[in-house]
Amino acid sequence: MDGKFTRKAQYVANGNETEPPTAQTYASVVSRDSVCDVTNAYLNVDCREKIWVQAGPEFGEDERLVMIIKKALYGLKSSGASWRNMISQTMLDAGYENTYADPDVWRRRAVKDDGMHYYELIL
């Protein structure tokens, strides 16, 4: 090692201490054969419920301020469902449809220049 150390932190909600949401929190699970990884996936979608937190010492001079969580965080009960709904709507808007065998595999009909039909797949 070159003597330079980096630390990576992740802010995670303590979901076991929150009330269960009134909306559905189910999020499908992709089959092992069609797995992809989206970096910081939950941080790309808004939080479904309003969650108030008190800032901890890692916030420096803002410690003890009351804050509202705006983005879904790992650990919240509804984060998976929120992200799944957002990505589903994005795929539908782009003209894709999910397959019957695996609802997390998306396809869209396309036509080559020579007129041949095929499917574009996103896993």
PDB file of C-alpha atoms in Angstrom:
ATOM      1  CA  MET A   1       0.000   0.000   0.000  1.00  0.00           C
ATOM      2  CA  ASP A   2       1.120   3.535  -0.628  1.00  0.00           C
ATOM      3  CA  GLY A   3       0.186   4.772   2.852  1.00  0.00           C
ATOM      4  CA  LYS A   4      -2.978   6.500   1.670  1.00  0.00           C
ATOM      5  CA  PHE A   5      -6.095   5.131   3.245  1.00  0.00           C
ATOM      6  CA  THR A   6      -9.584   5.996   2.160  1.00  0.00           C
ATOM      7  CA  ARG A   7     -12.739   5.445   4.113  1.00  0.00           C
ATOM      8  CA  LYS A   8     -16.128   4.925   2.627  1.00  0.00           C
ATOM      9  CA  ALA A   9     -19.265   5.480   4.692  1.00  0.00           C
ATOM     10  CA  GLN A  10     -22.864   4.746   3.932  1.00  0.00           C
ATOM     11  CA  TYR A  11     -25.793   6.392   5.670  1.00  0.00           C
ATOM     12  CA  VAL A  12     -28.297   3.656   6.484  1.00  0.00           C
ATOM     13  CA  ALA A  13     -31.715   4.094   8.027  1.00  0.00           C
ATOM     14  CA  ASN A  14     -32.632   2.118  11.122  1.00  0.00           C
ATOM     15  CA  GLY A  15     -35.713   0.637   9.470  1.00  0.00           C
ATOM     16  CA  ASN A  16     -36.491  -1.677  12.358  1.00  0.00           C
ATOM     17  CA  GLU A  17     -37.413   1.391  14.429  1.00  0.00           C
ATOM     18  CA  THR A  18     -39.883   2.867  11.926  1.00  0.00           C
ATOM     19  CA  GLU A  19     -43.597   2.253  11.714  1.00  0.00           C
ATOM     20  CA  PRO A  20     -44.655  -0.041   8.879  1.00  0.00           C
ATOM     21  CA  PRO A  21     -45.779   2.029   5.862  1.00  0.00           C
ATOM     22  CA  THR A  22     -49.417   1.906   4.856  1.00  0.00           C
ATOM     23  CA  ALA A  23     -48.510   1.396   1.172  1.00  0.00           C
ATOM     24  CA  GLN A  24     -47.214  -1.816  -0.318  1.00  0.00           C
ATOM     25  CA  THR A  25     -43.498  -2.416   0.224  1.00  0.00           C
ATOM     26  CA  TYR A  26     -43.070  -5.518  -1.948  1.00  0.00           C
ATOM     27  CA  ALA A  27     -40.203  -5.378  -4.429  1.00  0.00           C
ATOM     28  CA  SER A  28     -39.605  -8.263  -6.812  1.00  0.00           C
ATOM     29  CA  VAL A  29     -36.363 -10.187  -6.614  1.00  0.00           C
ATOM     30  CA  VAL A  30     -34.532 -10.864  -9.850  1.00  0.00           C
ATOM     31  CA  SER A  31     -33.461 -14.363 -10.683  1.00  0.00           C
ATOM     32  CA  ARG A  32     -29.824 -15.143 -10.098  1.00  0.00           C
ATOM     33  CA  ASP A  33     -29.237 -15.403 -13.852  1.00  0.00           C
ATOM     34  CA  SER A  34     -30.351 -11.830 -14.545  1.00  0.00           C
ATOM     35  CA  VAL A  35     -28.595  -9.820 -11.853  1.00  0.00           C
ATOM     36  CA  CYS A  36     -27.225  -6.340 -12.401  1.00  0.00           C
ATOM     37  CA  ASP A  37     -25.862  -3.858  -9.895  1.00  0.00           C
ATOM     38  CA  VAL A  38     -26.898  -0.215  -9.866  1.00  0.00           C
ATOM     39  CA  THR A  39     -24.572   1.934  -7.787  1.00  0.00           C
ATOM     40  CA  ASN A  40     -26.401   3.864  -5.062  1.00  0.00           C
ATOM     41  CA  ALA A  41     -29.726   2.719  -6.520  1.00  0.00           C
ATOM     42  CA  TYR A  42     -31.927   3.878  -3.653  1.00  0.00           C
ATOM     43  CA  LEU A  43     -30.453   7.373  -3.648  1.00  0.00           C
ATOM     44  CA  ASN A  44     -31.952   7.903  -7.114  1.00  0.00           C
ATOM     45  CA  VAL A  45     -35.546   7.799  -5.878  1.00  0.00           C
ATOM     46  CA  ASP A  46     -37.507   9.991  -3.503  1.00  0.00           C
ATOM     47  CA  CYS A  47     -38.532   8.644  -0.114  1.00  0.00           C
ATOM     48  CA  ARG A  48     -42.204   7.616  -0.043  1.00  0.00           C
ATOM     49  CA  GLU A  49     -42.880   8.732   3.506  1.00  0.00           C
ATOM     50  CA  LYS A  50     -41.780  11.735   5.545  1.00  0.00           C
ATOM     51  CA  ILE A  51     -39.099  10.651   8.013  1.00  0.00           C
ATOM     52  CA  TRP A  52     -37.668  13.033  10.589  1.00  0.00           C
ATOM     53  CA  VAL A  53     -34.200  12.404  12.051  1.00  0.00           C
ATOM     54  CA  GLN A  54     -31.896  14.170  14.448  1.00  0.00           C
ATOM     55  CA  ALA A  55     -28.436  14.805  13.001  1.00  0.00           C
ATOM     56  CA  GLY A  56     -25.601  12.954  14.699  1.00  0.00           C
ATOM     57  CA  PRO A  57     -22.039  14.076  15.481  1.00  0.00           C
ATOM     58  CA  GLU A  58     -20.888  13.301  11.919  1.00  0.00           C
ATOM     59  CA  PHE A  59     -22.809  16.417  10.777  1.00  0.00           C
ATOM     60  CA  GLY A  60     -20.436  18.725  12.657  1.00  0.00           C
ATOM     61  CA  GLU A  61     -22.000  22.056  13.583  1.00  0.00           C
ATOM     62  CA  ASP A  62     -25.394  20.803  12.387  1.00  0.00           C
ATOM     63  CA  GLU A  63     -25.399  18.098  15.070  1.00  0.00           C
ATOM     64  CA  ARG A  64     -28.753  17.724  16.840  1.00  0.00           C
ATOM     65  CA  LEU A  65     -30.667  19.607  14.124  1.00  0.00           C
ATOM     66  CA  VAL A  66     -33.886  17.946  12.999  1.00  0.00           C
ATOM     67  CA  MET A  67     -33.761  16.901   9.350  1.00  0.00           C
ATOM     68  CA  ILE A  68     -36.132  15.304   6.862  1.00  0.00           C
ATOM     69  CA  ILE A  69     -34.901  12.379   4.772  1.00  0.00           C
ATOM     70  CA  LYS A  70     -35.661  13.188   1.130  1.00  0.00           C
ATOM     71  CA  LYS A  71     -34.186  10.172  -0.674  1.00  0.00           C
ATOM     72  CA  ALA A  72     -34.801   6.488  -0.041  1.00  0.00           C
ATOM     73  CA  LEU A  73     -32.071   4.938   2.099  1.00  0.00           C
ATOM     74  CA  TYR A  74     -30.903   1.405   2.579  1.00  0.00           C
ATOM     75  CA  GLY A  75     -32.697   0.088   5.630  1.00  0.00           C
ATOM     76  CA  LEU A  76     -36.081   1.751   5.103  1.00  0.00           C
ATOM     77  CA  LYS A  77     -38.910  -0.701   4.611  1.00  0.00           C
ATOM     78  CA  SER A  78     -40.210   0.989   1.470  1.00  0.00           C
ATOM     79  CA  SER A  79     -36.918   1.760  -0.312  1.00  0.00           C
ATOM     80  CA  GLY A  80     -36.838  -1.361  -2.464  1.00  0.00           C
ATOM     81  CA  ALA A  81     -40.413  -0.894  -3.633  1.00  0.00           C
ATOM     82  CA  SER A  82     -39.817   2.809  -4.318  1.00  0.00           C
ATOM     83  CA  TRP A  83     -36.797   2.088  -6.476  1.00  0.00           C
ATOM     84  CA  ARG A  84     -38.569  -0.762  -8.289  1.00  0.00           C
ATOM     85  CA  ASN A  85     -41.521   1.513  -9.113  1.00  0.00           C
ATOM     86  CA  MET A  86     -39.199   4.241 -10.407  1.00  0.00           C
ATOM     87  CA  ILE A  87     -37.138   1.936 -12.630  1.00  0.00           C
ATOM     88  CA  SER A  88     -40.288   0.218 -13.930  1.00  0.00           C
ATOM     89  CA  GLN A  89     -41.829   3.527 -14.961  1.00  0.00           C
ATOM     90  CA  THR A  90     -38.573   4.609 -16.602  1.00  0.00           C
ATOM     91  CA  MET A  91     -38.420   1.381 -18.622  1.00  0.00           C
ATOM     92  CA  LEU A  92     -42.075   1.630 -19.660  1.00  0.00           C
ATOM     93  CA  ASP A  93     -41.566   5.247 -20.746  1.00  0.00           C
ATOM     94  CA  ALA A  94     -38.636   4.100 -22.911  1.00  0.00           C
ATOM     95  CA  GLY A  95     -40.878   1.571 -24.674  1.00  0.00           C
ATOM     96  CA  TYR A  96     -39.732  -1.581 -22.889  1.00  0.00           C
ATOM     97  CA  GLU A  97     -41.967  -4.294 -21.448  1.00  0.00           C
ATOM     98  CA  ASN A  98     -41.042  -6.814 -18.786  1.00  0.00           C
ATOM     99  CA  THR A  99     -40.972 -10.510 -19.586  1.00  0.00           C
ATOM    100  CA  TYR A 100     -43.325 -13.051 -18.092  1.00  0.00           C
ATOM    101  CA  ALA A 101     -40.520 -15.365 -16.966  1.00  0.00           C
ATOM    102  CA  ASP A 102     -38.681 -12.650 -15.009  1.00  0.00           C
ATOM    103  CA  PRO A 103     -40.352  -9.272 -14.417  1.00  0.00           C
ATOM    104  CA  ASP A 104     -36.929  -7.648 -13.985  1.00  0.00           C
ATOM    105  CA  VAL A 105     -35.809  -8.545 -17.509  1.00  0.00           C
ATOM    106  CA  TRP A 106     -37.002  -5.916 -19.971  1.00  0.00           C
ATOM    107  CA  ARG A 107     -37.383  -6.196 -23.750  1.00  0.00           C
ATOM    108  CA  ARG A 108     -38.308  -3.928 -26.636  1.00  0.00           C
ATOM    109  CA  ARG A 109     -39.023  -4.887 -30.236  1.00  0.00           C
ATOM    110  CA  ALA A 110     -36.704  -3.345 -32.764  1.00  0.00           C
ATOM    111  CA  VAL A 111     -36.093  -3.579 -36.496  1.00  0.00           C
ATOM    112  CA  LYS A 112     -32.727  -3.755 -38.220  1.00  0.00           C
ATOM    113  CA  ASP A 113     -31.994  -1.791 -41.385  1.00  0.00           C
ATOM    114  CA  ASP A 114     -32.643  -4.918 -43.461  1.00  0.00           C
ATOM    115  CA  GLY A 115     -36.168  -5.255 -41.963  1.00  0.00           C
ATOM    116  CA  MET A 116     -35.369  -8.126 -39.589  1.00  0.00           C
ATOM    117  CA  HIS A 117     -37.210  -7.954 -36.254  1.00  0.00           C
ATOM    118  CA  TYR A 118     -35.412  -8.629 -32.964  1.00  0.00           C
ATOM    119  CA  TYR A 119     -35.655  -7.798 -29.254  1.00  0.00           C
ATOM    120  CA  GLU A 120     -33.387  -5.450 -27.340  1.00  0.00           C
ATOM    121  CA  LEU A 121     -32.925  -6.864 -23.832  1.00  0.00           C
ATOM    122  CA  ILE A 122     -31.998  -5.142 -20.594  1.00  0.00           C
ATOM    123  CA  LEU A 123     -31.200  -7.307 -17.609  1.00  0.00           C
TER     124      LEU A 123
END
